[in-house]
Tab-separated table of C-alpha atoms in Angstrom:
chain	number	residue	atom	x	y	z
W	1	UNK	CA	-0.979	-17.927	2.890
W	2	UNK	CA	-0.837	-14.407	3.898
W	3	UNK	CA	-3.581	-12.820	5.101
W	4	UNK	CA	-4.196	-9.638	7.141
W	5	UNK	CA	-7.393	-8.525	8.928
W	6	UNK	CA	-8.113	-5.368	10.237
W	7	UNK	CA	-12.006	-5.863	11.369
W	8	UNK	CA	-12.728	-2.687	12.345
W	9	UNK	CA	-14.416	-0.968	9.419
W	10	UNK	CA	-14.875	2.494	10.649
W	11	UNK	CA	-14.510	4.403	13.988
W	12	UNK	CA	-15.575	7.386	15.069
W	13	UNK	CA	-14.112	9.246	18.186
W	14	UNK	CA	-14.315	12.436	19.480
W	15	UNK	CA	-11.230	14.994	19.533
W	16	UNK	CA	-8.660	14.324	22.497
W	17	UNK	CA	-10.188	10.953	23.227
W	18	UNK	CA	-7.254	7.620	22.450
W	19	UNK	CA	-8.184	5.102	19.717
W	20	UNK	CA	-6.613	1.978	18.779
W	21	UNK	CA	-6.764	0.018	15.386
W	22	UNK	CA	-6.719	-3.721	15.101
W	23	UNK	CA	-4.464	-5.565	12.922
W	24	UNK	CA	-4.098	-9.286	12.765
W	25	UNK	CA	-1.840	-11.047	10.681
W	26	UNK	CA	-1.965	-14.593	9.384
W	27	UNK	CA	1.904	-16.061	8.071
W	28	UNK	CA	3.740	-19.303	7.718
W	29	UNK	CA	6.969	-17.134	7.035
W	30	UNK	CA	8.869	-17.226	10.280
W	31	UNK	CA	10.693	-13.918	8.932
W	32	UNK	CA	8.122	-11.100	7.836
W	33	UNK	CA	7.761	-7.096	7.852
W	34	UNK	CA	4.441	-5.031	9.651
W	35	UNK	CA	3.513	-2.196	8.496
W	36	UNK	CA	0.726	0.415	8.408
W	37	UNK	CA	0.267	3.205	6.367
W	38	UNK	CA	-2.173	6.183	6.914
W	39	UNK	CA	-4.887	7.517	3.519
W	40	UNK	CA	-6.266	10.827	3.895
W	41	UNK	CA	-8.924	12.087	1.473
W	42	UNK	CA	-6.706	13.239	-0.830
W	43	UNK	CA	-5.257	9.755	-1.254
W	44	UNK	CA	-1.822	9.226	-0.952
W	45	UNK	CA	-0.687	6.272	1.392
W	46	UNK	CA	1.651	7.272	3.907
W	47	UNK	CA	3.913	5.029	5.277
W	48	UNK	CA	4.014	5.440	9.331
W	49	UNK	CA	5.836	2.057	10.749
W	50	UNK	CA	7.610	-0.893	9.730
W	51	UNK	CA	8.577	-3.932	12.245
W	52	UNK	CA	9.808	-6.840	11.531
W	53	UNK	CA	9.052	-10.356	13.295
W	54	UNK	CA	11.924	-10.009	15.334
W	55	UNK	CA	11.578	-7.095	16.767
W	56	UNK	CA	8.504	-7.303	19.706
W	57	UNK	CA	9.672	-4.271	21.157
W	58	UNK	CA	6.762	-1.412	21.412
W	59	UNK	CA	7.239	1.993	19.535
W	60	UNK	CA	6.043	4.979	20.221
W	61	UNK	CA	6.425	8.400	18.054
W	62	UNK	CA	4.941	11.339	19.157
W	63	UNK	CA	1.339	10.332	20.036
W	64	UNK	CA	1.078	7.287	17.577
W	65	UNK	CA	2.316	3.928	19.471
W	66	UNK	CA	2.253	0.413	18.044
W	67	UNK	CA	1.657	-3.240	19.860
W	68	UNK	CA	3.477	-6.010	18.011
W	69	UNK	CA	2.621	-9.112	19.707
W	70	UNK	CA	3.857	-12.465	18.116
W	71	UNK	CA	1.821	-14.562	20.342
W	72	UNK	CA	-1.311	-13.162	18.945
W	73	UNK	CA	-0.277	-12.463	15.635
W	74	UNK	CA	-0.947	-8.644	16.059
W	75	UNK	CA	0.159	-5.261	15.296
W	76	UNK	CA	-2.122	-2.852	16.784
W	77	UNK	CA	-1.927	1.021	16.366
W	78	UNK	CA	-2.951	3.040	19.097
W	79	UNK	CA	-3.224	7.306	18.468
W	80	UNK	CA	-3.653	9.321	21.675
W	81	UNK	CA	-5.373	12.493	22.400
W	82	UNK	CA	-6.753	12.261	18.604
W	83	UNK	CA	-6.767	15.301	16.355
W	84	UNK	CA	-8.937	16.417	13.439
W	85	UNK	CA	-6.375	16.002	11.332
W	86	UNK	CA	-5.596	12.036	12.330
W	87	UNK	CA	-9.214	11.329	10.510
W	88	UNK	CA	-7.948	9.057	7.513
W	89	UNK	CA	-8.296	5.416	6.151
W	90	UNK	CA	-5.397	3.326	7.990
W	91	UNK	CA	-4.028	0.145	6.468
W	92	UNK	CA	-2.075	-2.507	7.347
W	93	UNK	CA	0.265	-4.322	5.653
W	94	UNK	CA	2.599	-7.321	5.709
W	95	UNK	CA	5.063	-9.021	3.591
W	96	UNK	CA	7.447	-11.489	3.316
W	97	UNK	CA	11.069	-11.196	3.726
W	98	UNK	CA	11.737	-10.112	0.428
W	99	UNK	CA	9.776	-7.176	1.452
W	100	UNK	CA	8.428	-7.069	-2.659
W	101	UNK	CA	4.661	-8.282	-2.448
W	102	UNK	CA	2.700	-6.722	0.209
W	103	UNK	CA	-0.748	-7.977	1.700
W	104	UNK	CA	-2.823	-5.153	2.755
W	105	UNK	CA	-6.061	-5.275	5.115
W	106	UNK	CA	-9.569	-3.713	3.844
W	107	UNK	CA	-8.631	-0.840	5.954
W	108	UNK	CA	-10.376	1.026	9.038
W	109	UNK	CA	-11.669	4.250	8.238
W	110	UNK	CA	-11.160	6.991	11.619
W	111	UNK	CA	-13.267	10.013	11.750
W	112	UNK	CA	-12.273	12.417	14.414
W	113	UNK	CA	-15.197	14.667	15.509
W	114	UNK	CA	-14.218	18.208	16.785
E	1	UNK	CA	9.326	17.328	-5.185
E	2	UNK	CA	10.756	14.163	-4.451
E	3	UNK	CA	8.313	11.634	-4.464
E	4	UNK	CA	6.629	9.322	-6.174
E	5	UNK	CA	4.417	10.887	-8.797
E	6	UNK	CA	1.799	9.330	-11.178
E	7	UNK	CA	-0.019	10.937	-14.304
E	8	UNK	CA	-2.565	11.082	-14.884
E	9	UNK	CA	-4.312	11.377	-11.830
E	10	UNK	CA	-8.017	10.906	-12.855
E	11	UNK	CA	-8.584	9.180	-16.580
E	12	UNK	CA	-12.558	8.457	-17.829
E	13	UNK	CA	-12.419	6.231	-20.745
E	14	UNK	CA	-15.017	4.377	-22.984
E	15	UNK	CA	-15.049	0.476	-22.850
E	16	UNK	CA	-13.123	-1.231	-25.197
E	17	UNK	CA	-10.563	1.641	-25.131
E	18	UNK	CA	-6.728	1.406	-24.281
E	19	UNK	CA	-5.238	3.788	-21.582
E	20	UNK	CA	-1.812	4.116	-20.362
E	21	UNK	CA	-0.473	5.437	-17.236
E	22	UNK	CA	3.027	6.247	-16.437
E	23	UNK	CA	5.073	6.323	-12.672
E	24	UNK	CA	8.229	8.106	-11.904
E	25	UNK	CA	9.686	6.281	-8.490
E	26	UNK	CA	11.808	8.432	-6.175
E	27	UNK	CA	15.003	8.807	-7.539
E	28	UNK	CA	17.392	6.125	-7.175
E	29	UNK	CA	14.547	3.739	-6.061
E	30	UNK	CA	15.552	0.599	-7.771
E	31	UNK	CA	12.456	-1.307	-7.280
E	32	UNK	CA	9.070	-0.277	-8.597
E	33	UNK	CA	5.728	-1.615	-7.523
E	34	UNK	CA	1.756	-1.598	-9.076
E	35	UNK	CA	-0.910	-2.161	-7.339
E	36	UNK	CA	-4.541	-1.767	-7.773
E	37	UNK	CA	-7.256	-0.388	-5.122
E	38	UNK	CA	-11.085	-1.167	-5.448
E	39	UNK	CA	-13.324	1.115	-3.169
E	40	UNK	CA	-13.525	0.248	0.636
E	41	UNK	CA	-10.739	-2.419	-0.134
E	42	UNK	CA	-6.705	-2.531	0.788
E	43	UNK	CA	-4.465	-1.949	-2.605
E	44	UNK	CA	-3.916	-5.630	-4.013
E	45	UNK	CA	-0.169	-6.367	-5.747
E	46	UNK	CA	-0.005	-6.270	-9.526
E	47	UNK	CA	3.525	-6.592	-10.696
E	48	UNK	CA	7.223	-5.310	-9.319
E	49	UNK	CA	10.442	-4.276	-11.209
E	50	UNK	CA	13.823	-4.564	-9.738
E	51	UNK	CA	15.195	-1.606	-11.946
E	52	UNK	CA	13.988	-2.482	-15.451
E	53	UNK	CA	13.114	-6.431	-14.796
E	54	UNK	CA	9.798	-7.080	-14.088
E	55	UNK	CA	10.363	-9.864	-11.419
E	56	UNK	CA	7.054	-10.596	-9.939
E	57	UNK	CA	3.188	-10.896	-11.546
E	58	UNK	CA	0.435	-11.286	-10.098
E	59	UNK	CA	-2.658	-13.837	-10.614
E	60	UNK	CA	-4.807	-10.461	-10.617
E	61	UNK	CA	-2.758	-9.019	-13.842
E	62	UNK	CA	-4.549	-10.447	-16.750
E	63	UNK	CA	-3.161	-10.493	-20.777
E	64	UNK	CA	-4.851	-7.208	-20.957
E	65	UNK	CA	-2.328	-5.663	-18.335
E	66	UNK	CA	1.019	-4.892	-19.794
E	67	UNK	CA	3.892	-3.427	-17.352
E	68	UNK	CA	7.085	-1.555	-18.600
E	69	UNK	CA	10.466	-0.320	-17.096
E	70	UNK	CA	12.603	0.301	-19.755
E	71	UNK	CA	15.416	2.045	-18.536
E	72	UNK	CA	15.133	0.954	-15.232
E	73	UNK	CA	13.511	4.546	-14.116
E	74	UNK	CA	10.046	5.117	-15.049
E	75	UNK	CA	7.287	2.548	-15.549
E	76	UNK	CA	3.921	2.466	-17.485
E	77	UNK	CA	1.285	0.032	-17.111
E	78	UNK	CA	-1.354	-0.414	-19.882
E	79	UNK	CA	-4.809	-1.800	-20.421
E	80	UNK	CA	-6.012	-2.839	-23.354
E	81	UNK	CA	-9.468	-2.791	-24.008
E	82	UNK	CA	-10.767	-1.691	-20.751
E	83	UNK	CA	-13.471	-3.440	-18.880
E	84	UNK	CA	-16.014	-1.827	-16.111
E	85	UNK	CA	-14.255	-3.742	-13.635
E	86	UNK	CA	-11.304	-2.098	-14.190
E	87	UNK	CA	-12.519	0.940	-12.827
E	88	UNK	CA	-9.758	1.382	-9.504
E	89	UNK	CA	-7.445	3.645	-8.463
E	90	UNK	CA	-3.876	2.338	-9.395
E	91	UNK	CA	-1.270	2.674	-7.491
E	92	UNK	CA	2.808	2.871	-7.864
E	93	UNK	CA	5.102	2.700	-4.952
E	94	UNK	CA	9.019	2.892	-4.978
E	95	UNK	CA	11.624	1.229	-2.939
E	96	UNK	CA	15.301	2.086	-2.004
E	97	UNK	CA	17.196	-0.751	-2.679
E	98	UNK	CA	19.287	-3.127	-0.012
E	99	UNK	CA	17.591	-5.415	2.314
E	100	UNK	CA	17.258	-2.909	4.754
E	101	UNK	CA	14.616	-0.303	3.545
E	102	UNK	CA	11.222	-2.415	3.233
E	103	UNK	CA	9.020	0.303	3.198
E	104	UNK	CA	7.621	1.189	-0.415
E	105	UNK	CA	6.443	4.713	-0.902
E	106	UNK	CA	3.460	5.645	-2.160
E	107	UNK	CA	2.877	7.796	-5.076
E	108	UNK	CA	-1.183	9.984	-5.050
E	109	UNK	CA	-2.616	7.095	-7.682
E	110	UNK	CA	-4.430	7.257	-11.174
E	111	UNK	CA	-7.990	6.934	-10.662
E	112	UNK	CA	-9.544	5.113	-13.570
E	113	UNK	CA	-13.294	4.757	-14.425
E	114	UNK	CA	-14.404	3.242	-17.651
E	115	UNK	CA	-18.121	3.536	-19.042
């Protein structure tokens, strides 16, 4: 079954301080796709990364950086020197390697306080 | 604008009542994706079309859910005599096709609440 928990409900951090978001994954497929996606108010899911099971290599894009780790089935998504504007619902997701259905997590709702 | 959009965004309807809502992927998208968000939950997978064949359903899309693609561009998904608990926001995403591009985008949702 696939499964993905992102236990974390909501976080609250104050501007410029780093913040990382959980994501663990559960999968029998031995080839599957990460993602996570970012949900302001106005909400619209953006998509911010995709990995795939192959790839353990970190990423990092501007201040957003993401831990894949296979040997503890997650994907966490670290933001530093948080902004206002980073305050959003952020999501998970995984799928198979069809890449059709995905498998979201309930979500962790970030509130950046100026 | 070149992204996925959805009409309507909001829709209020009575119980018992059908509503329709329509999704026009990003252009040249091939594959087309529902899915339905409850409050302080992920979105959950409805259905998918791989340009007008609707290839995957889920457990969560009862007789009362319909899904169309007709010409392999737009898609509408209909309920048919609405219950409470169909009060969600549905969501349509789009998805270039080849197995390279996994990411589906997102279009802003249609927010449904039935009385």
């Amino acid at each position: 079954a696939q499964k993905v928990t992102q236990a974390q409900t909501e976080i609250s951090v104050v501007e410029k301080e780093d913040v990382t978001l959980d994501c663990v994954y559960e999968t029998r497929d031995t080839t599957y796709y990460l993602f996570w996606y970012k949900q302001p108010p106005s909400g619209e899911l953006v998509f911010l990364i995709r990995r795939n099971s192959f790839d353990e290599q970190n990423e990092i894009s501007g201040r957003y950086s993401w831990n894949f780790q296979k040997s503890t089935s997650s994907f966490n998504f670290t933001i530093t020197a948080s902004q206002v504007v980073d305050s959003a619902v952020y999501f998970c997701a995984l799928s198979g390697i069809t890449g059709n259905q995905f498998y979201f997590g309930t979500g962790t709702s970030l509130t950046v306080i100026p | 604008d070149t992204g996925v959009s959805q009409n309507p965004r909001h829709k209020i309807t009575k119980r018992g009542q059908n509503v329709t809502f329509r999704c026009d992927p990003i252009s040249e998208h091939n594959r087309l994706y529902w899915y339905r968000q409850t409050l302080g939950q992920g979105p959950e997978f409805l259905t998918y079309f791989q340009n007008e064949a609707q290839l995957e359903k889920s457990r969560l899309l009862s007789d009362r859910f319909s899904a169309e693609r007709p010409k392999g561009s737009f898609s509408t998904l209909e309920i048919q005599r609405t219950e409470q608990g169909d009060s969600a926001m549905y969501l349509c995403a789009s998805r270039a096709p080849g197995q390279g591009h996994n990411e589906q985008f997102f279009g802003p949702g249609t927010r449904l609440t039935v009385l």
